[in-house]
Amino acid sequence: MSDNEKKVSAEVTEETIKKEKKPMSKKKKTLVIILCILLAFFLFVAGFAIWYVNDKLNRIDYDTEQTTIAPNQEFVDDEMLDFGEMDDATGNSFREILKNWATNGGQKMSNKNILNVLLIGSDASAEDDKRASITDKGNTDAMIMVSIDKTNKKIKLVSFMRDSYTYMDQFDRYAKLNAACANGGPAYLVETIENDYKIEIDGYVLVDFDSFRQVIDVLGGVEVDVPAYVANHLNKSSQYPNMKDITPGENVLLDGEQALAFSRVRYTDSDGDVSRVARQRQVINALIEKCLDASLSEINEVADVILANVRTNISQKAILSYAAQAVSGGWAKFEISEITMPTPDTRYGYSSRSTAWIWVVDYPLAAQKLQLELYGDTNINLPEERKTAITVVGGYVSRKTTDN
């Protein structure tokens, strides 16, 4: 490991690592699984009646092919980043390293006994003209892959960081990962992740912010711990004009709009998206706890809200198959762990002279680590001495603390 990579690793606090590895309680595990398989497990257990299940699943928007549209303003490009200052003395470009890795045709690992489903949270909203459609407007602020290992009875939740800088082959462009869906559709986001991490993803599930707010309001809000600095920032922000002020403290009851703001904010912490991902998990866990105490009528209403706003390329037949496997295979008892990608030692925070912030990623090492986590094996062999995107940038740009 180079001196710069050691510096990056050393700057990650123990608290951050604990947040990224913290295990879930048994009660939370059960409902996370239910959510991860499109509520199919709930519908199977609660109904058994075929007409009821079909009625619910018919509300889902099923994708049969990838949607592709023109790139929009969300791409990070040369006008936002001074790439010249990020190249080393020999002219090696960190962008060239990203492109070569994403397009090298490396084999993507898979296993018939491991199911990988990408859960996508889009910032699209019918109430915002700039974010009016999941298909062509929304960036993806939450990208969590659910990896279900049926052989070893384990489930791993892999959070992909939105600001990871990557090469997008279809457009021959470079951008943050969260712009992939907005520019090429959810299937293209899946393809981008597969190219970077050399794994196969079996399907995706996408929901927008409207359903997030509605579900929380149906359940009467969620309780989370709100730090004073986060509450102060949100209460002063003009981004949420319809939001009621948030009171700081422990077990604060938030309505849908407040919980959405709490989950999205990333301008309050020096580690930016790392803390935001932790807040998202806190809200999801609180939502799960409310679902445990919800009445059948509330759960039915929640299912209607979510399924009416879900977009997926997983067929009804596959959903019902996964539901049956979940019951017969006892998925609810599987051990659950969490992973954040890229890991602290494979990412490097960079802020340009402009306002742009990105994670520069050592994708070969990150991909190797993820393969080992998911499959216990890897097809990536790395030489001891190699030039990485981090070493190219890190050798000439000091790591900067920013409230991204």
Coordinates of C-alpha atoms in Angstrom, one line a residue, residues 85-371:
E85 CA -4.2 19.1 -11.5
M86 CA -5.2 15.5 -10.8
D87 CA -2.8 13.9 -13.3
D88 CA 0.7 12.8 -12.2
A89 CA 4.0 14.2 -13.5
T90 CA 4.1 11.7 -16.4
G91 CA 0.7 12.7 -17.6
N92 CA -1.1 9.6 -16.5
S93 CA -4.8 10.3 -16.1
F94 CA -6.8 8.8 -13.3
R95 CA -9.7 8.9 -15.7
E96 CA -7.8 6.6 -18.1
I97 CA -7.4 4.1 -15.2
L98 CA -11.1 4.1 -14.5
K99 CA -12.0 3.6 -18.2
N100 CA -9.6 0.8 -18.7
W101 CA -10.9 -1.1 -15.7
A102 CA -14.6 -0.6 -16.6
T103 CA -14.1 -1.7 -20.2
N104 CA -11.5 -4.5 -19.8
G105 CA -14.1 -7.2 -20.3
G106 CA -13.2 -8.9 -17.0
Q107 CA -15.4 -11.8 -16.0
K108 CA -18.2 -10.9 -13.6
M109 CA -18.6 -13.3 -10.8
S110 CA -21.9 -15.1 -10.0
N111 CA -23.2 -18.1 -8.2
K112 CA -26.6 -19.8 -8.7
N113 CA -27.0 -20.0 -4.9
I114 CA -26.5 -16.3 -4.4
L115 CA -29.2 -13.7 -5.4
N116 CA -28.1 -10.1 -5.9
V117 CA -30.9 -7.5 -6.1
L118 CA -30.1 -3.7 -6.3
L119 CA -32.5 -1.5 -4.3
I120 CA -32.6 2.0 -5.8
G121 CA -34.0 5.1 -4.1
S122 CA -34.6 7.9 -6.6
D123 CA -35.0 11.6 -5.8
A124 CA -37.7 11.8 -8.4
S125 CA -40.9 13.4 -7.2
A126 CA -44.2 14.4 -8.9
E127 CA -44.3 17.4 -6.6
D128 CA -41.1 18.8 -8.1
D129 CA -41.0 19.7 -11.8
K130 CA -37.3 19.2 -11.9
R131 CA -37.7 15.7 -10.5
A132 CA -41.0 14.8 -12.0
S133 CA -40.3 11.3 -13.4
I134 CA -38.4 8.3 -12.1
T135 CA -37.5 7.4 -15.7
D136 CA -35.7 10.5 -16.8
K137 CA -35.1 12.9 -14.0
G138 CA -34.2 11.2 -10.7
N139 CA -30.7 10.8 -9.3
T140 CA -30.2 7.8 -7.1
D141 CA -29.3 8.9 -3.5
A142 CA -29.7 5.4 -2.2
M143 CA -28.2 2.3 -3.9
I144 CA -28.2 -0.8 -1.7
M145 CA -27.6 -4.3 -3.1
V146 CA -29.2 -7.2 -1.2
S147 CA -27.0 -10.3 -1.6
I148 CA -28.8 -13.4 -0.4
D149 CA -26.5 -16.4 0.1
K150 CA -28.8 -19.4 0.3
T151 CA -26.0 -21.9 0.9
N152 CA -24.4 -20.2 3.8
K153 CA -27.6 -18.6 5.1
K154 CA -26.3 -15.1 5.0
I155 CA -27.6 -11.8 3.7
K156 CA -25.3 -8.9 3.0
L157 CA -26.5 -5.3 2.4
V158 CA -24.0 -3.5 0.2
S159 CA -24.3 0.3 0.0
F160 CA -22.8 1.9 -3.0
M161 CA -21.7 5.5 -2.4
R162 CA -23.4 8.1 -4.7
D163 CA -20.3 10.3 -5.2
S164 CA -18.1 7.4 -6.5
Y165 CA -16.5 8.7 -9.7
T166 CA -16.8 6.3 -12.6
Y167 CA -16.7 5.8 -16.3
M168 CA -19.9 5.3 -18.2
D169 CA -19.2 3.4 -21.4
Q170 CA -22.6 4.0 -23.1
F171 CA -22.1 7.8 -23.1
D172 CA -18.3 7.8 -23.1
R173 CA -18.5 10.1 -20.1
Y174 CA -17.3 10.3 -16.5
A175 CA -19.7 11.1 -13.7
K176 CA -20.7 10.3 -10.2
L177 CA -22.4 7.0 -9.8
N178 CA -25.8 8.5 -8.8
A179 CA -26.1 10.1 -12.3
A180 CA -26.1 6.7 -14.1
C181 CA -29.8 6.0 -13.5
A182 CA -30.8 9.6 -14.5
N183 CA -29.0 9.4 -17.8
G184 CA -29.4 5.7 -18.8
G185 CA -32.1 4.2 -16.6
P186 CA -31.9 1.8 -13.7
A187 CA -30.7 -1.1 -15.9
Y188 CA -27.7 1.1 -16.9
L189 CA -26.9 1.8 -13.3
V190 CA -26.8 -2.0 -12.7
E191 CA -24.5 -2.3 -15.7
T192 CA -22.2 0.5 -14.4
I193 CA -21.8 -1.2 -11.0
E194 CA -21.2 -4.6 -12.6
N195 CA -18.4 -3.1 -14.8
D196 CA -16.7 -1.5 -11.8
Y197 CA -17.1 -4.3 -9.3
K198 CA -17.0 -7.4 -11.6
I199 CA -20.1 -9.0 -10.2
E200 CA -23.5 -10.0 -11.7
I201 CA -26.7 -8.4 -10.4
D202 CA -29.8 -10.4 -10.9
G203 CA -32.3 -7.5 -10.9
Y204 CA -33.3 -4.1 -9.5
V205 CA -36.1 -2.5 -7.6
L206 CA -36.6 1.3 -7.9
V207 CA -38.8 3.6 -5.8
D208 CA -39.1 7.4 -5.6
F209 CA -39.2 9.9 -2.8
D210 CA -43.0 10.3 -2.9
S211 CA -43.6 6.8 -1.8
F212 CA -41.0 7.2 1.0
R213 CA -42.9 10.2 2.4
Q214 CA -46.3 8.5 2.0
V215 CA -45.3 5.3 3.7
I216 CA -43.9 7.1 6.8
D217 CA -47.0 9.3 7.0
V218 CA -49.3 6.2 6.8
L219 CA -47.5 4.7 9.8
G220 CA -47.7 7.9 11.8
G221 CA -44.1 8.9 11.5
V222 CA -40.8 7.4 12.6
E223 CA -38.6 8.0 15.7
V224 CA -34.9 8.7 15.3
D225 CA -32.1 10.4 17.2
V226 CA -31.5 13.8 15.7
P227 CA -28.2 15.7 16.5
A228 CA -28.6 19.4 17.1
Y229 CA -26.3 20.3 14.3
V230 CA -28.4 18.3 11.8
A231 CA -31.6 19.8 13.0
N232 CA -30.2 23.4 12.9
H233 CA -29.0 22.9 9.3
L234 CA -32.3 21.5 8.1
N235 CA -34.4 24.1 9.8
K236 CA -32.4 26.9 8.1
S237 CA -32.4 25.2 4.7
S238 CA -34.5 26.5 1.8
Q239 CA -34.5 23.1 0.1
Y240 CA -37.5 22.0 2.1
P241 CA -39.9 24.9 2.3
N242 CA -42.9 22.8 3.3
M243 CA -41.1 21.0 6.1
K244 CA -42.0 21.8 9.8
D245 CA -39.0 22.6 12.0
I246 CA -37.3 19.5 13.5
T247 CA -36.6 19.3 17.2
P248 CA -33.2 17.8 18.1
G249 CA -32.9 15.0 20.6
E250 CA -33.4 11.3 21.1
N251 CA -36.4 9.4 19.7
V252 CA -37.7 12.4 17.8
L253 CA -40.9 11.7 15.9
L254 CA -40.5 12.8 12.2
D255 CA -43.2 12.9 9.6
G256 CA -42.6 11.9 6.0
E257 CA -41.2 15.2 4.8
Q258 CA -38.9 15.6 7.8
A259 CA -37.6 12.0 7.6
L260 CA -36.9 12.5 3.9
A261 CA -34.8 15.6 4.6
F262 CA -33.0 13.9 7.5
S263 CA -32.1 11.0 5.2
R264 CA -30.9 13.2 2.3
V265 CA -28.8 15.9 4.0
R266 CA -25.1 15.5 3.5
Y267 CA -23.8 19.1 4.0
T268 CA -23.4 18.7 7.8
D269 CA -20.7 16.2 8.1
S270 CA -17.0 16.1 7.2
D271 CA -17.4 12.6 5.8
G272 CA -20.4 13.6 3.7
D273 CA -22.1 10.5 2.2
V274 CA -20.7 8.2 4.9
S275 CA -22.8 9.8 7.6
R276 CA -25.8 10.2 5.2
V277 CA -25.8 6.5 4.5
A278 CA -25.8 5.9 8.3
R279 CA -28.8 8.2 8.7
Q280 CA -30.6 6.4 5.9
R281 CA -30.1 3.1 7.7
Q282 CA -31.4 4.7 10.9
V283 CA -34.6 5.8 9.2
I284 CA -35.1 2.5 7.5
N285 CA -34.6 0.7 10.8
A286 CA -37.1 3.0 12.5
L287 CA -39.6 2.4 9.7
I288 CA -39.2 -1.4 10.1
E289 CA -40.0 -1.0 13.8
K290 CA -43.2 0.8 13.0
C291 CA -44.1 -1.9 10.5
L292 CA -43.8 -4.5 13.3
D293 CA -46.5 -2.7 15.3
A294 CA -48.7 -1.7 12.3
S295 CA -52.2 -2.9 11.9
L296 CA -53.3 -5.0 8.9
S297 CA -55.1 -2.1 7.4
E298 CA -51.9 0.1 7.7
I299 CA -49.7 -2.6 6.2
N300 CA -52.2 -3.0 3.3
E301 CA -52.0 0.7 2.7
V302 CA -48.2 0.7 2.9
A303 CA -48.1 -2.2 0.3
D304 CA -50.4 -0.2 -2.0
V305 CA -48.2 2.9 -1.8
I306 CA -44.9 1.0 -2.3
L307 CA -46.0 -1.3 -5.0
A308 CA -47.8 1.4 -7.0
N309 CA -44.5 3.3 -7.1
V310 CA -42.1 0.4 -7.7
R311 CA -40.3 -0.1 -10.9
T312 CA -38.4 -3.4 -11.4
N313 CA -37.1 -5.8 -14.1
I314 CA -37.9 -8.8 -11.9
S315 CA -40.9 -10.7 -13.3
Q316 CA -44.0 -11.6 -11.3
K317 CA -43.1 -15.2 -11.6
A318 CA -39.7 -14.6 -10.2
I319 CA -41.1 -12.5 -7.3
L320 CA -43.4 -15.3 -6.3
S321 CA -40.6 -17.8 -6.6
Y322 CA -38.4 -15.7 -4.3
A323 CA -41.3 -15.5 -1.9
A324 CA -41.7 -19.2 -1.8
Q325 CA -37.9 -19.7 -1.4
A326 CA -37.9 -17.2 1.4
V327 CA -40.5 -19.2 3.3
S328 CA -39.1 -22.6 2.6
G329 CA -35.5 -21.6 3.0
G330 CA -36.0 -19.6 6.2
W331 CA -34.5 -16.4 4.9
A332 CA -35.9 -14.5 7.9
K333 CA -33.4 -16.3 10.1
F334 CA -30.3 -15.6 7.9
E335 CA -27.5 -13.6 9.5
I336 CA -27.3 -10.0 8.1
S337 CA -24.3 -7.8 7.8
E338 CA -23.6 -4.5 6.1
I339 CA -20.9 -3.3 3.7
T340 CA -20.1 0.1 2.2
M341 CA -18.5 0.3 -1.2
P342 CA -16.0 1.6 -1.9
T343 CA -14.4 0.7 1.5
P344 CA -12.4 3.3 3.4
D345 CA -9.1 1.9 2.1
T346 CA -10.3 2.0 -1.5
R347 CA -11.6 5.5 -1.7
Y348 CA -10.0 8.9 -1.7
G349 CA -12.0 12.2 -1.1
Y350 CA -11.2 14.9 -3.7
S351 CA -12.6 18.4 -3.9
S352 CA -11.6 20.6 -6.9
R353 CA -11.1 24.3 -7.0
S354 CA -14.8 24.5 -8.0
T355 CA -17.7 23.0 -5.9
A356 CA -17.3 19.5 -7.2
W357 CA -16.7 16.7 -4.7
I358 CA -16.0 13.1 -5.7
W359 CA -14.7 9.8 -4.3
V360 CA -11.7 8.7 -6.4
V361 CA -11.9 4.9 -6.2
D362 CA -9.3 2.1 -6.5
Y363 CA -11.9 -0.1 -8.3
P364 CA -9.6 -3.2 -8.9
L365 CA -9.0 -3.5 -5.1
A366 CA -12.6 -2.6 -4.2
A367 CA -13.9 -5.2 -6.7
Q368 CA -11.6 -7.8 -5.3
K369 CA -12.8 -7.1 -1.7
L370 CA -16.5 -7.2 -2.7
Q371 CA -16.0 -10.5 -4.6

